[in-house]
PDB file of C-alpha atoms in Angstrom:
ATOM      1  CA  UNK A  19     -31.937 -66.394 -17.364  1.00  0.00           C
ATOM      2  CA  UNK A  20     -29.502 -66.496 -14.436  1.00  0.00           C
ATOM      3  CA  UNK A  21     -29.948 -62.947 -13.543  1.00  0.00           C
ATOM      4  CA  UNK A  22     -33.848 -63.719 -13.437  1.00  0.00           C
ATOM      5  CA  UNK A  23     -33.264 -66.481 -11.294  1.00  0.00           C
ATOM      6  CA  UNK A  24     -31.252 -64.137  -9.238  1.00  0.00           C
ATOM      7  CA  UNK A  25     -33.762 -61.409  -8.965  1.00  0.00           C
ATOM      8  CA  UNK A  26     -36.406 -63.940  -8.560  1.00  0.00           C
ATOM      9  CA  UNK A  27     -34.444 -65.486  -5.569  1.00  0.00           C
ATOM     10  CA  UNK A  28     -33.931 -61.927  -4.055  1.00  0.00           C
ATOM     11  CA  UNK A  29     -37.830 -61.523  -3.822  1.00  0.00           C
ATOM     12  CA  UNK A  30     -38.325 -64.323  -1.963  1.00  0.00           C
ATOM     13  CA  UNK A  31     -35.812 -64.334   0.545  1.00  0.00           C
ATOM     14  CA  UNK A  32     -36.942 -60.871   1.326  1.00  0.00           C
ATOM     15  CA  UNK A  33     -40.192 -61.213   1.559  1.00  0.00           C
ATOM     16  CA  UNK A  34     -39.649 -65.227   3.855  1.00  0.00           C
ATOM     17  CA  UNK A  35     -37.160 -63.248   5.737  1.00  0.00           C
ATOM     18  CA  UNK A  36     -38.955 -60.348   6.380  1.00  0.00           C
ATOM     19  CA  UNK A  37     -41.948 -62.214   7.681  1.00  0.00           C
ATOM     20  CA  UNK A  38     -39.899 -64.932   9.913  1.00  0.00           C
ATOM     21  CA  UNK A  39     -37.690 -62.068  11.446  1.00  0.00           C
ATOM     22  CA  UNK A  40     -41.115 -60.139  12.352  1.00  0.00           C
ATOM     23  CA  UNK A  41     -42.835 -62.706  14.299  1.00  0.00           C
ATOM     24  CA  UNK A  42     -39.689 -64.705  15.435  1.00  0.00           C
ATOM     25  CA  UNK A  43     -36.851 -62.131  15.277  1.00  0.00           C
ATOM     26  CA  UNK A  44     -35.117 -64.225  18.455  1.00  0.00           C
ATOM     27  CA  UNK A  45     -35.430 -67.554  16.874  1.00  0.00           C
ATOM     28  CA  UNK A  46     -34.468 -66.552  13.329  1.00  0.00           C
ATOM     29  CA  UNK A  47     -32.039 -63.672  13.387  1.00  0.00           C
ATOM     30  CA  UNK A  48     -31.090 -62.055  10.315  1.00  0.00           C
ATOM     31  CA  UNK A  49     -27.564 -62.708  10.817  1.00  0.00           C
ATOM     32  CA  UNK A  50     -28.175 -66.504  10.886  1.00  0.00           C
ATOM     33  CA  UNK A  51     -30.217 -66.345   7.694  1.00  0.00           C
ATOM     34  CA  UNK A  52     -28.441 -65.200   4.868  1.00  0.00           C
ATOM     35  CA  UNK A  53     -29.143 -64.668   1.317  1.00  0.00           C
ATOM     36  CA  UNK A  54     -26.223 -67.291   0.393  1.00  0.00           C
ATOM     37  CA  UNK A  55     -27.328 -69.624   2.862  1.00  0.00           C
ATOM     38  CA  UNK A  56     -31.067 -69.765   1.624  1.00  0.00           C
ATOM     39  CA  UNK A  57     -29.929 -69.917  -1.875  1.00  0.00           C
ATOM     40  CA  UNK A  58     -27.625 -73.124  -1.256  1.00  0.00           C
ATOM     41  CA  UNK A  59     -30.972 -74.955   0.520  1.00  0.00           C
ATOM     42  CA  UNK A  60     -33.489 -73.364  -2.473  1.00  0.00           C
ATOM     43  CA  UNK A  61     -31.041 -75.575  -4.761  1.00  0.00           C
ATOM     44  CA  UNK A  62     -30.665 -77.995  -2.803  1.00  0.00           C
ATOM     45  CA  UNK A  63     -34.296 -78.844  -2.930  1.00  0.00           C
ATOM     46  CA  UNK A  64     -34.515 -77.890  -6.377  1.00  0.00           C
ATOM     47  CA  UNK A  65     -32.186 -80.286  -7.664  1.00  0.00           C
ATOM     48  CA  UNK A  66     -34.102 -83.093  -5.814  1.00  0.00           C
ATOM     49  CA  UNK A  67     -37.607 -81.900  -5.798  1.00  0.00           C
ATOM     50  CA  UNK A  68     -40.419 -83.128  -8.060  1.00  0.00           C
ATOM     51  CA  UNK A  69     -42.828 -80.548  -9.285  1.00  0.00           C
ATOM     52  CA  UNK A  70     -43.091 -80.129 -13.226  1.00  0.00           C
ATOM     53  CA  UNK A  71     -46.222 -82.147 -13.253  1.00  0.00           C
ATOM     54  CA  UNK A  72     -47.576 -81.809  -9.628  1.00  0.00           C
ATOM     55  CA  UNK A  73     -49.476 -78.589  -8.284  1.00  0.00           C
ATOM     56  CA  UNK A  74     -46.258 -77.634  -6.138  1.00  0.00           C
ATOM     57  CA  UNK A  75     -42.880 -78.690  -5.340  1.00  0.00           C
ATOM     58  CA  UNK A  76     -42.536 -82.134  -3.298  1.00  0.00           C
ATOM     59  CA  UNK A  77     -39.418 -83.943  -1.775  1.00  0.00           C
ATOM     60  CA  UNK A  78     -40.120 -87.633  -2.602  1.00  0.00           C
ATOM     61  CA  UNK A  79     -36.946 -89.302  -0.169  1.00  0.00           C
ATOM     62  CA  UNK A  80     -37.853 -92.979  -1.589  1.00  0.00           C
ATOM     63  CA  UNK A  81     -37.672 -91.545  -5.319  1.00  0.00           C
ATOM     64  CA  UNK A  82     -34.928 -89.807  -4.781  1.00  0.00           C
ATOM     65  CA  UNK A  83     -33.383 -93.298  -3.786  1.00  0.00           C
ATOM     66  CA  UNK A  84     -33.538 -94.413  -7.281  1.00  0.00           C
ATOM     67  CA  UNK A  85     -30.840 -94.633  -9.838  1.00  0.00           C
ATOM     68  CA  UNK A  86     -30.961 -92.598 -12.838  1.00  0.00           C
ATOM     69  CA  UNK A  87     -31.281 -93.697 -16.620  1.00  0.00           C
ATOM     70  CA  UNK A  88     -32.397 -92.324 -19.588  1.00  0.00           C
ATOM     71  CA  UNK A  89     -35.593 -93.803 -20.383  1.00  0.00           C
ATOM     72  CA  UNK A  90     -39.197 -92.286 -20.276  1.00  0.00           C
ATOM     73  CA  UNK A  91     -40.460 -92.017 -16.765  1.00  0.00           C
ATOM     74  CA  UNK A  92     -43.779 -89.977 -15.793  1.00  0.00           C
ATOM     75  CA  UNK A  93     -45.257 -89.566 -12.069  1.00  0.00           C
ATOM     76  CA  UNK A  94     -48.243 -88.016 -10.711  1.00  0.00           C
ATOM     77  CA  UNK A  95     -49.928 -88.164  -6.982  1.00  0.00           C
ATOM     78  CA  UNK A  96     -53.103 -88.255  -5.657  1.00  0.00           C
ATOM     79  CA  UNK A  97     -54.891 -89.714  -8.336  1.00  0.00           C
ATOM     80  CA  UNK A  98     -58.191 -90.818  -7.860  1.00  0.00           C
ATOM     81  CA  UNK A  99     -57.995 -89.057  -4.313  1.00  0.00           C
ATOM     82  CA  UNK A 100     -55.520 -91.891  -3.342  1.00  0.00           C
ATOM     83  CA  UNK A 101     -53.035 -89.303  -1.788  1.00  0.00           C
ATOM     84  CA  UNK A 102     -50.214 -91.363  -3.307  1.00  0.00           C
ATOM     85  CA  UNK A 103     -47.514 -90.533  -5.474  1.00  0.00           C
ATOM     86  CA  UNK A 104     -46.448 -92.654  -8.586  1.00  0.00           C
ATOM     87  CA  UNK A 105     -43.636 -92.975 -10.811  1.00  0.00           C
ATOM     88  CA  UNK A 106     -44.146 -95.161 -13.709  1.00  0.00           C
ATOM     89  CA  UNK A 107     -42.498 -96.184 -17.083  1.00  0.00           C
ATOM     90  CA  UNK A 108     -44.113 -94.820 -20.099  1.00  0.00           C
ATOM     91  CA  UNK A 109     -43.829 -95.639 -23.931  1.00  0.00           C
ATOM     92  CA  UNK A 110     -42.031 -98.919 -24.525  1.00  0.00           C
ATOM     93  CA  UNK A 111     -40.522 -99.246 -20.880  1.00  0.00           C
ATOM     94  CA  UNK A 112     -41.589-101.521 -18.912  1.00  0.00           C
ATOM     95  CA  UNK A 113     -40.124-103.605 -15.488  1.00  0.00           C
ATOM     96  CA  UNK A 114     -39.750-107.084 -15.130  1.00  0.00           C
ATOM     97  CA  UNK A 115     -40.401-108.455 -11.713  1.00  0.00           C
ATOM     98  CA  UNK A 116     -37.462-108.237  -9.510  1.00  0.00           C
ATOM     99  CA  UNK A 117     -35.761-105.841 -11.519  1.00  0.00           C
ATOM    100  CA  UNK A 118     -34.171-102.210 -10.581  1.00  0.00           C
ATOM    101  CA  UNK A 119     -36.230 -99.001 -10.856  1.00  0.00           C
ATOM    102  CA  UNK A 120     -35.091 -96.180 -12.503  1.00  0.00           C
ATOM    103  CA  UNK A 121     -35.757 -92.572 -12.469  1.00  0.00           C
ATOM    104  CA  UNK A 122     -34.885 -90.176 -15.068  1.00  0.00           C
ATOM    105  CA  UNK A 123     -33.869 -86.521 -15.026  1.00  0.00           C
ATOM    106  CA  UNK A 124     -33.799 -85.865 -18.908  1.00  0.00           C
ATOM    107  CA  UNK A 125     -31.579 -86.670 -21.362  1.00  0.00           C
ATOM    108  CA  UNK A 126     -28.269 -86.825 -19.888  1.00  0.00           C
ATOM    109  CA  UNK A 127     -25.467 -88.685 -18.847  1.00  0.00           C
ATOM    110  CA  UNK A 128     -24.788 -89.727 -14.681  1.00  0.00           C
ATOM    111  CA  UNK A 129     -21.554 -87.334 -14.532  1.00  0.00           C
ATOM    112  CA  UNK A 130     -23.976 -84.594 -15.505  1.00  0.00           C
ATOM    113  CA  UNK A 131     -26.205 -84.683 -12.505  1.00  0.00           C
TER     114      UNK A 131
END
């Protein structure tokens, strides 16, 4: 899987590279833009991004504000053409006025994050 992720990865930053440098090579120089330096920001948006039930990947900065716990969370956007983006509880969570918000990323424990 990591060596997927790796050639995966590759692609990409060839391909964004190759089309930045060509229209903007004295902005963007090659040199500046490095494979290890786009990986480090791909994860770094990975690891806060939304996306497994959206249409693309999305930085949410207020989510990303919230704590994490395991319970079962679920959030969409743009439902009913409202162009916002919801997290909710689901099953038997629910939030008592005044209380903290949680997000979950899966079944883990904080140092794990």
């Amino acid at each position: 899987a990591a060596l997927n992720r790796n050639i995966y990865l590759t692609n990409i930053y060839k391909r964004i590279s190759r089309n930045i440098y060509e229209y903007n090579p004295e902005k963007f120089p090659l040199s500046d833009f490095t494979f290890e330096r786009f990986k480090f920001c791909y994860y770094t948006i990975q690891a806060r991004a939304f996306g497994k039930r959206l249409p693309w990947t999305a930085l949410v900065p207020f989510a990303d504000c919230l704590n994490h716990s395991n319970l079962q969370t679920k959030y969409d956007y743009n439902v009913d053409c409202n162009n916002c983006f919801r997290l909710f509880p689901t099953g038997n969570n629910f939030y008592s006025k005044g209380s903290e918000v949680f997000n979950s990323y899966g079944r883990r424990h904080n140092e794990n994050l």
